[in-house]
mmCIF file of C-alpha atoms in Angstrom:
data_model
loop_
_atom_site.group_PDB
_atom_site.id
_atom_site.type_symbol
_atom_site.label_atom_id
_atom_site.label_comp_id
_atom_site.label_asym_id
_atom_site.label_seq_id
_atom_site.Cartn_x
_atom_site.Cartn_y
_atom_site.Cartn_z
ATOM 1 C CA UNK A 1 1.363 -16.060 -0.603
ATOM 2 C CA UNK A 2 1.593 -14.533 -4.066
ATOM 3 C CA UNK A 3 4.981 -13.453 -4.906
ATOM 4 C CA UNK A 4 5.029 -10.288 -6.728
ATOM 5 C CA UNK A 5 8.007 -9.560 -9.088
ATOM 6 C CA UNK A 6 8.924 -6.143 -10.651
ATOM 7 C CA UNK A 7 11.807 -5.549 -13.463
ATOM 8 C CA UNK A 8 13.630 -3.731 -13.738
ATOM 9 C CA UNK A 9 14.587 -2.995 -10.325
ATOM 10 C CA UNK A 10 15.426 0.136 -11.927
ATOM 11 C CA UNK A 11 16.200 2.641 -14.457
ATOM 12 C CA UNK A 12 17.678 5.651 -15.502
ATOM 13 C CA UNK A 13 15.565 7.736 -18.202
ATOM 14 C CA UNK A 14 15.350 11.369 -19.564
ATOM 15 C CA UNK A 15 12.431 13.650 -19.752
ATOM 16 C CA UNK A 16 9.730 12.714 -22.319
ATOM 17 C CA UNK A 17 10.779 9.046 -22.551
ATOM 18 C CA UNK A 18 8.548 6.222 -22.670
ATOM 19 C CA UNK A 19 8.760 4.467 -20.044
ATOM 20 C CA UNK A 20 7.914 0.666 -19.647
ATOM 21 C CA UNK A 21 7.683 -1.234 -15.886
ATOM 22 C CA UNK A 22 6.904 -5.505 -15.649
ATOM 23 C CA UNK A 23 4.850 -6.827 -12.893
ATOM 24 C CA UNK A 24 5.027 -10.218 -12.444
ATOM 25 C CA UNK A 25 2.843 -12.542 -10.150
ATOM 26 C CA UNK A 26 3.348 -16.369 -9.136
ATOM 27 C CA UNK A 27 0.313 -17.413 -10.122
ATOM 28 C CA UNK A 28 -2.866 -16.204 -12.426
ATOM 29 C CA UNK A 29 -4.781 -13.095 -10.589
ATOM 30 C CA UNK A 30 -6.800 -12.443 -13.453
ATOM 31 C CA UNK A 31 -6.845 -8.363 -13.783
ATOM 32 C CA UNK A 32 -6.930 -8.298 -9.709
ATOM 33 C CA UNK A 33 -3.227 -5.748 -9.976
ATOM 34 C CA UNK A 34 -3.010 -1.933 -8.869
ATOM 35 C CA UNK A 35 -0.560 0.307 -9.614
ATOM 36 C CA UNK A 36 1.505 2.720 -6.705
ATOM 37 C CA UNK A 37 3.771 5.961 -7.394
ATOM 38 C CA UNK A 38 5.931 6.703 -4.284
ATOM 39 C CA UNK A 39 8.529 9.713 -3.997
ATOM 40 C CA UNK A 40 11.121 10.096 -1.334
ATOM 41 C CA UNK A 41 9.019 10.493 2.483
ATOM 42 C CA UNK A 42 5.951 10.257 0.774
ATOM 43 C CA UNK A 43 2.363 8.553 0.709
ATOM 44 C CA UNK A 44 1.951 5.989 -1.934
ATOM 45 C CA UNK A 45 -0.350 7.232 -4.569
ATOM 46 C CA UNK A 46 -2.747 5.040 -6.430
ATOM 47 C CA UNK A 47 -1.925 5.175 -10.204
ATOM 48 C CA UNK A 48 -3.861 2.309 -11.706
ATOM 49 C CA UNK A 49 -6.637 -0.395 -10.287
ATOM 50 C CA UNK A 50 -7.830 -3.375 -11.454
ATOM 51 C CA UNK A 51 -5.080 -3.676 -14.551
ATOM 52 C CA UNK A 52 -5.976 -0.288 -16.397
ATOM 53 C CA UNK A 53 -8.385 1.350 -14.602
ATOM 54 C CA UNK A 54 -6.867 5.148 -14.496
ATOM 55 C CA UNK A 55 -7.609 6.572 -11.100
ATOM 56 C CA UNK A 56 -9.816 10.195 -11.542
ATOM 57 C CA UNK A 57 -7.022 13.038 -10.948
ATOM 58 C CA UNK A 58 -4.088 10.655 -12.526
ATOM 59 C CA UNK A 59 -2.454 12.361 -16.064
ATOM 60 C CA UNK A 60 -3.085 10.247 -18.915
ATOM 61 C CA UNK A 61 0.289 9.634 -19.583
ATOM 62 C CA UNK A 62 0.247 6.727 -16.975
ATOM 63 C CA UNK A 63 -1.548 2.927 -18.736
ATOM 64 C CA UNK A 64 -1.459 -0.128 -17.389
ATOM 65 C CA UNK A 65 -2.015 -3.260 -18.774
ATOM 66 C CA UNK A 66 -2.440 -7.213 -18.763
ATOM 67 C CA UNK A 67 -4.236 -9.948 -17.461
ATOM 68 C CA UNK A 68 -3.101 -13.611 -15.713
ATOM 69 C CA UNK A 69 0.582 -12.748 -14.627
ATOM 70 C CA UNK A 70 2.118 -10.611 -16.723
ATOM 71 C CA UNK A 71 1.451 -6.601 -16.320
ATOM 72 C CA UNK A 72 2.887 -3.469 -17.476
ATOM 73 C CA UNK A 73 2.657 0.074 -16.443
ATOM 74 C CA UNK A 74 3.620 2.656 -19.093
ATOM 75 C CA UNK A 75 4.921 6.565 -18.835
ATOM 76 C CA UNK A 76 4.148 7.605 -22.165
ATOM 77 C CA UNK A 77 6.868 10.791 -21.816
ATOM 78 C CA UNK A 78 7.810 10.760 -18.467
ATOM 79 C CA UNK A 79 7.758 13.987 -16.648
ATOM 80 C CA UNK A 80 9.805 15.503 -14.149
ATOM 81 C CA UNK A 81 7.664 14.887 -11.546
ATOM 82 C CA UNK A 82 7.246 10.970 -12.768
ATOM 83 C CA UNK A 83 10.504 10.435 -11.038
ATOM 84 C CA UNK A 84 9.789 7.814 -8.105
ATOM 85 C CA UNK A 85 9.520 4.239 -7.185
ATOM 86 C CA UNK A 86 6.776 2.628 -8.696
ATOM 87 C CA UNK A 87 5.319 -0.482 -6.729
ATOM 88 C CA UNK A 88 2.639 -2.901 -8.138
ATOM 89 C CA UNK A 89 0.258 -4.578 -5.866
ATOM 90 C CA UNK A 90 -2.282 -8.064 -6.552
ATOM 91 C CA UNK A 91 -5.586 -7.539 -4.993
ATOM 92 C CA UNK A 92 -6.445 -11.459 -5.901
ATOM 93 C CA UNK A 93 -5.914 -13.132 -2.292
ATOM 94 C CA UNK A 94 -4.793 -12.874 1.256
ATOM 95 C CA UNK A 95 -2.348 -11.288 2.487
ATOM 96 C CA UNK A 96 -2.324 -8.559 -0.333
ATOM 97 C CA UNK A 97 1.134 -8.265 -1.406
ATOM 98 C CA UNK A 98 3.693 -5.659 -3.509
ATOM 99 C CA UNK A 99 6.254 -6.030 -5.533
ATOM 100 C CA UNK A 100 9.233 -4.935 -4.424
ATOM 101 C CA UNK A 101 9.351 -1.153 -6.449
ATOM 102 C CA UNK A 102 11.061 0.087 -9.369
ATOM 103 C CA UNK A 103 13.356 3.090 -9.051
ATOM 104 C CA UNK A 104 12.769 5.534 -11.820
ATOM 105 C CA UNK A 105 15.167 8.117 -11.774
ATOM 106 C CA UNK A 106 16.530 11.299 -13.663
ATOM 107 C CA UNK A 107 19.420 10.047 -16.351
ATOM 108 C CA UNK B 1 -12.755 14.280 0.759
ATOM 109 C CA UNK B 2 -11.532 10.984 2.469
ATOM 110 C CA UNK B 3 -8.523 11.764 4.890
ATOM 111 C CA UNK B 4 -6.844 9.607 7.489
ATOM 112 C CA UNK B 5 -4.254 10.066 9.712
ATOM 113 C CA UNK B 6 -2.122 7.537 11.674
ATOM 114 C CA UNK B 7 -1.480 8.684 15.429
ATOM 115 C CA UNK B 8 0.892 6.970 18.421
ATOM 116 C CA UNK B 9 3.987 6.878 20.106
ATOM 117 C CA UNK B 10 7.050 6.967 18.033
ATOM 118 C CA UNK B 11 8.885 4.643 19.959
ATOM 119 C CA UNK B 12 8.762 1.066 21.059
ATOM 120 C CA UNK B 13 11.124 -0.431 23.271
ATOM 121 C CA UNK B 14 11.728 -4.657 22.244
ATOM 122 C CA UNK B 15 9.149 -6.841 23.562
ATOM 123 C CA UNK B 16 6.377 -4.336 24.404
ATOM 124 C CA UNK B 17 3.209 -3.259 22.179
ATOM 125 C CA UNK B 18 3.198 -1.236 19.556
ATOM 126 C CA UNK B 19 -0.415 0.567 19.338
ATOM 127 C CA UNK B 20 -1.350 2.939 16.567
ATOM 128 C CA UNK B 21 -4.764 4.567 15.822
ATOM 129 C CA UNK B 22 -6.262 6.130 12.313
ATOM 130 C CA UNK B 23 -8.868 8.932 12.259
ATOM 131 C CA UNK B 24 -10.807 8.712 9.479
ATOM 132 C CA UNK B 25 -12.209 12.111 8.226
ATOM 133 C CA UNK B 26 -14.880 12.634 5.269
ATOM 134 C CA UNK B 27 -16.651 9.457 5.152
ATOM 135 C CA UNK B 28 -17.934 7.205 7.735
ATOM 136 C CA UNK B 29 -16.297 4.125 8.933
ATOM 137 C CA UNK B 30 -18.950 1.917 8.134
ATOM 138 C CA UNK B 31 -18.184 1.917 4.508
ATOM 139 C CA UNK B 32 -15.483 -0.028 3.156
ATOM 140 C CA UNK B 33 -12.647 -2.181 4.882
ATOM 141 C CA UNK B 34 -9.882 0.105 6.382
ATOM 142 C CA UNK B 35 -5.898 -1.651 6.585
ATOM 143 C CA UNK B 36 -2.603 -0.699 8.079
ATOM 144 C CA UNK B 37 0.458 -1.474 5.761
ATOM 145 C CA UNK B 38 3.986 -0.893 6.870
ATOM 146 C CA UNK B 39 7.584 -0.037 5.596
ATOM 147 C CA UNK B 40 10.443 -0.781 6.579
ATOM 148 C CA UNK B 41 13.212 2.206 6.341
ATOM 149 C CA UNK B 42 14.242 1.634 2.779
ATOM 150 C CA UNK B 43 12.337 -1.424 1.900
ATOM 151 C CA UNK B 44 8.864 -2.330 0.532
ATOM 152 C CA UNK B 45 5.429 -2.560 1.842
ATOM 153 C CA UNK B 46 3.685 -4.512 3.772
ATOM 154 C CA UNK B 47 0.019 -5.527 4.377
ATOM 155 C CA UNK B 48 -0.433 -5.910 8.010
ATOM 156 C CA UNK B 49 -4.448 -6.416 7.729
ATOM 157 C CA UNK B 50 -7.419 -5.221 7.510
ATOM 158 C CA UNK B 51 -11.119 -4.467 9.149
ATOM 159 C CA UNK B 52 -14.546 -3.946 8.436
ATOM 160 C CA UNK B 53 -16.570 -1.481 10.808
ATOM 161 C CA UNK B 54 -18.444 -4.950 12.019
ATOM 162 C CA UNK B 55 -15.434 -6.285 13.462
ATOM 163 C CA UNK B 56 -14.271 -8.924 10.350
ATOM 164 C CA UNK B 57 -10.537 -8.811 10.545
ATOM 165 C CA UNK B 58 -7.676 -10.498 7.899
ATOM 166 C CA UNK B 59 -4.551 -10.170 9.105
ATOM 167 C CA UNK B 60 -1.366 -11.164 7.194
ATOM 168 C CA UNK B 61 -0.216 -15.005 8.423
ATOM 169 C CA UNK B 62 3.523 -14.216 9.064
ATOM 170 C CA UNK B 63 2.240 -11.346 11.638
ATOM 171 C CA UNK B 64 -1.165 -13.054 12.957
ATOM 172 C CA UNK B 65 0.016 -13.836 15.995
ATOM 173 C CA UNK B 66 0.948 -10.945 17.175
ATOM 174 C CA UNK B 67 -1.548 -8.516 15.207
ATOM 175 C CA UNK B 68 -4.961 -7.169 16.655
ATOM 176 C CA UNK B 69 -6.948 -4.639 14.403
ATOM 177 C CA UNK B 70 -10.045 -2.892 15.806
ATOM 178 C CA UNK B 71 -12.475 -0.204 15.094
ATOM 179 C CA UNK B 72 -13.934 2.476 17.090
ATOM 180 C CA UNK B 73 -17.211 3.598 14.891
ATOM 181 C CA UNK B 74 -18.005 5.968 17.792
ATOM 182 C CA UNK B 75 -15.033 7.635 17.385
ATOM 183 C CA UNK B 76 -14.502 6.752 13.473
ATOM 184 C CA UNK B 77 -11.150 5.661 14.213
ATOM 185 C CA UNK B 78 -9.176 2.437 13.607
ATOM 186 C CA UNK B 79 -6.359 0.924 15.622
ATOM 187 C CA UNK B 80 -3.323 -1.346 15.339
ATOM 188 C CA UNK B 81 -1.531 -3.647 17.877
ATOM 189 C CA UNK B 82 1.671 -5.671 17.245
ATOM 190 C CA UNK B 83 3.222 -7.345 20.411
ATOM 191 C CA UNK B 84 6.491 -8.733 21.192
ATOM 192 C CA UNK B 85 7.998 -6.094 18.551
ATOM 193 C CA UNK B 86 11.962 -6.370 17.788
ATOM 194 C CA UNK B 87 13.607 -4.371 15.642
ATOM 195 C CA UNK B 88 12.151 -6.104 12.548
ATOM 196 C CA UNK B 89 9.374 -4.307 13.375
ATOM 197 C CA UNK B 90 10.764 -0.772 12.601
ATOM 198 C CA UNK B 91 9.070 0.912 9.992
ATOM 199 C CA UNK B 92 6.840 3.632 8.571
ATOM 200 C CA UNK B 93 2.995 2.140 9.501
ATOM 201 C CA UNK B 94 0.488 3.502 7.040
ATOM 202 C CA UNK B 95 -3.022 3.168 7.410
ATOM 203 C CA UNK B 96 -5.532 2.983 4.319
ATOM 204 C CA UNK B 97 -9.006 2.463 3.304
ATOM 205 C CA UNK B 98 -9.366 -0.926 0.920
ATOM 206 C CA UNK B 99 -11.322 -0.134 -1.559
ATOM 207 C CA UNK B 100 -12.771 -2.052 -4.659
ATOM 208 C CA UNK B 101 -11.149 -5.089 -5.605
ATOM 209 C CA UNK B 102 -8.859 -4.428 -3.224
ATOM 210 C CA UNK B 103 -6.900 -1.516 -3.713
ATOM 211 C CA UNK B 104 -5.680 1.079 -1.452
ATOM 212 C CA UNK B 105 -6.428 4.644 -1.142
ATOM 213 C CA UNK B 106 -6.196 6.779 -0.342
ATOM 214 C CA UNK B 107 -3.533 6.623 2.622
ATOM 215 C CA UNK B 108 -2.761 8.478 5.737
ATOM 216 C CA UNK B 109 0.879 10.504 5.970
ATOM 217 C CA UNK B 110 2.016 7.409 7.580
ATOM 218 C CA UNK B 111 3.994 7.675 11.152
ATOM 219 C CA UNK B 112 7.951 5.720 11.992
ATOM 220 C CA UNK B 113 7.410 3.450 14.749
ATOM 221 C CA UNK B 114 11.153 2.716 15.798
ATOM 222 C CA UNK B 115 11.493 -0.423 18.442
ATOM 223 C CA UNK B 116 14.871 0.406 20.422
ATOM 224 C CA UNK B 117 15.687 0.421 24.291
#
C-alpha cells in the first residue's frame, strides 16, 4: 500500500493567515493526489483533484500543488469557516489511501 | 444533483454481518464506480472498496476477506457487507461515488455502525 504522510499534524493559525499543509506519499503517484476538508460530524468535502484541479463551488483561496511525492495545499487567508481537518488522498493504486488529517484550528 | 445516502442498522453485535445500503439519487448507477469508506470514531479514513454497476469489485486487501460490495441497478442502490465484525470495526461508513482519477465525491451523510453485545 501507499503510505500517505501529512505535516503538520496540526496547527494553530489566525484569521487571514496563509496557510501551508505537506502531503507526502511513499512512492511517485505522479499528480494522482486529492484534497479533503472535514469539520466536526461532517461529510468530507472535495477541495482539490488531481494535484490542483479546484473543484467548481470551492473559494479560490484553496491551491494545491506538486507532482511525484511531495504536495501542498495552501489557504491563502484562511477564513473562519477554513477551520477543519484537512486529509489528502492518492488516487494512483489500490487500495486508495489518506493521510492521516491535519487539524487546523482557531489560534 | 448527485445525492447518496447510506442506510442500515446501527448496531452490530461481534461476529455477525454488518450490511449497509446507498441510494443513489440524480444520476444513474451505471455511470461511474461507487465506494464505501469508513471512520473510525476519531481516526482517519478508510477505503473499504469499490463497484462498477457491471459487478467489477476492488476491495481493500486487509478487509477482502470479509468484504462483499454489490449493486442493485434496479433499485439504483449499492450495498456493503463486512462479516465476522469486532469492535475494530466501529466506525462512521460513508459511501461515495469514485470519480475521475479516482477521487471521491461527492459523499453520503455517512451512518455509525457500532459492533457491541
Amino acid at each position: 500500500d501507499i503510505q500517505m504522510t501529512q505535516s503538520p499534524s496540526s496547527l494553530s493559525a489566525s484569521v487571514g493567515d496563509r496557510v501551508t499543509i505537506t502531503c507526502r506519499a511513499s512512492q511517485n503517484i505522479r499528480t494522482y493526489l486529492n484534497w479533503y476538508q472535514q469539520k466536526p460530524g461532517k461529510v468530507p468535502k472535495l477541495l482539490i483533484y488531481t494535484a490542483s484541479s479546484l473543484q467548481s463551488g470551492v473559494p479560490s483561496r484553496f491551491s494545491g500543488s506538486g507532482s511525484g511525492t511531495d504536495f501542498t495545499l495552501t489557504i491563502s487567508s484562511l477564513q473562519p469557516e477554513d477551520f477543519a481537518t484537512y486529509y489528502c488522498q492518492q488516487g494512483y493504486s489500490t487500495p486508495f489511501t489518506f493521510g492521516p488529517g491535519t487539524k487546523v484550528d482557531i489560534k | 444533483q448527485v445525492q447518496l445516502q447510506e442506510s442500515g442498522p446501527g448496531l452490530v453485535k461481534p461476529a455477525e454481518t454488518l450490511s449497509l445500503t446507498c441510494t443513489v439519487s440524480g444520476v444513474s448507477i451505471t455511470t461511474d464506480y461507487w465506494s464505501w469508506i469508513r471512520q473510525p470514531p476519531g481516526k482517519g479514513l478508510e477505503c473499504i472498496g469499490y463497484i462498477y454497476y457491471s459487478g467489477v469489485t476492488n476491495y481493500n486487501p486487509s478487509l477482502k476477506s470479509r468484504v462483499t460490495i454489490s449493486v442493485d441497478t434496479s433499485k439504483n442502490q449499492f450495498s456493503l457487507k463486512l462479516t465476522s465484525v469486532t469492535a475494530a470495526d466501529t466506525a462512521v461508513y460513508f459511501c461515495a461515488r469514485k470519480v475521475g482519477d479516482n477521487w471521491f465525491d461527492p459523499w453520503g451523510q455517512g451512518t455509525l455502525v457500532t459492533v457491541s453485545s
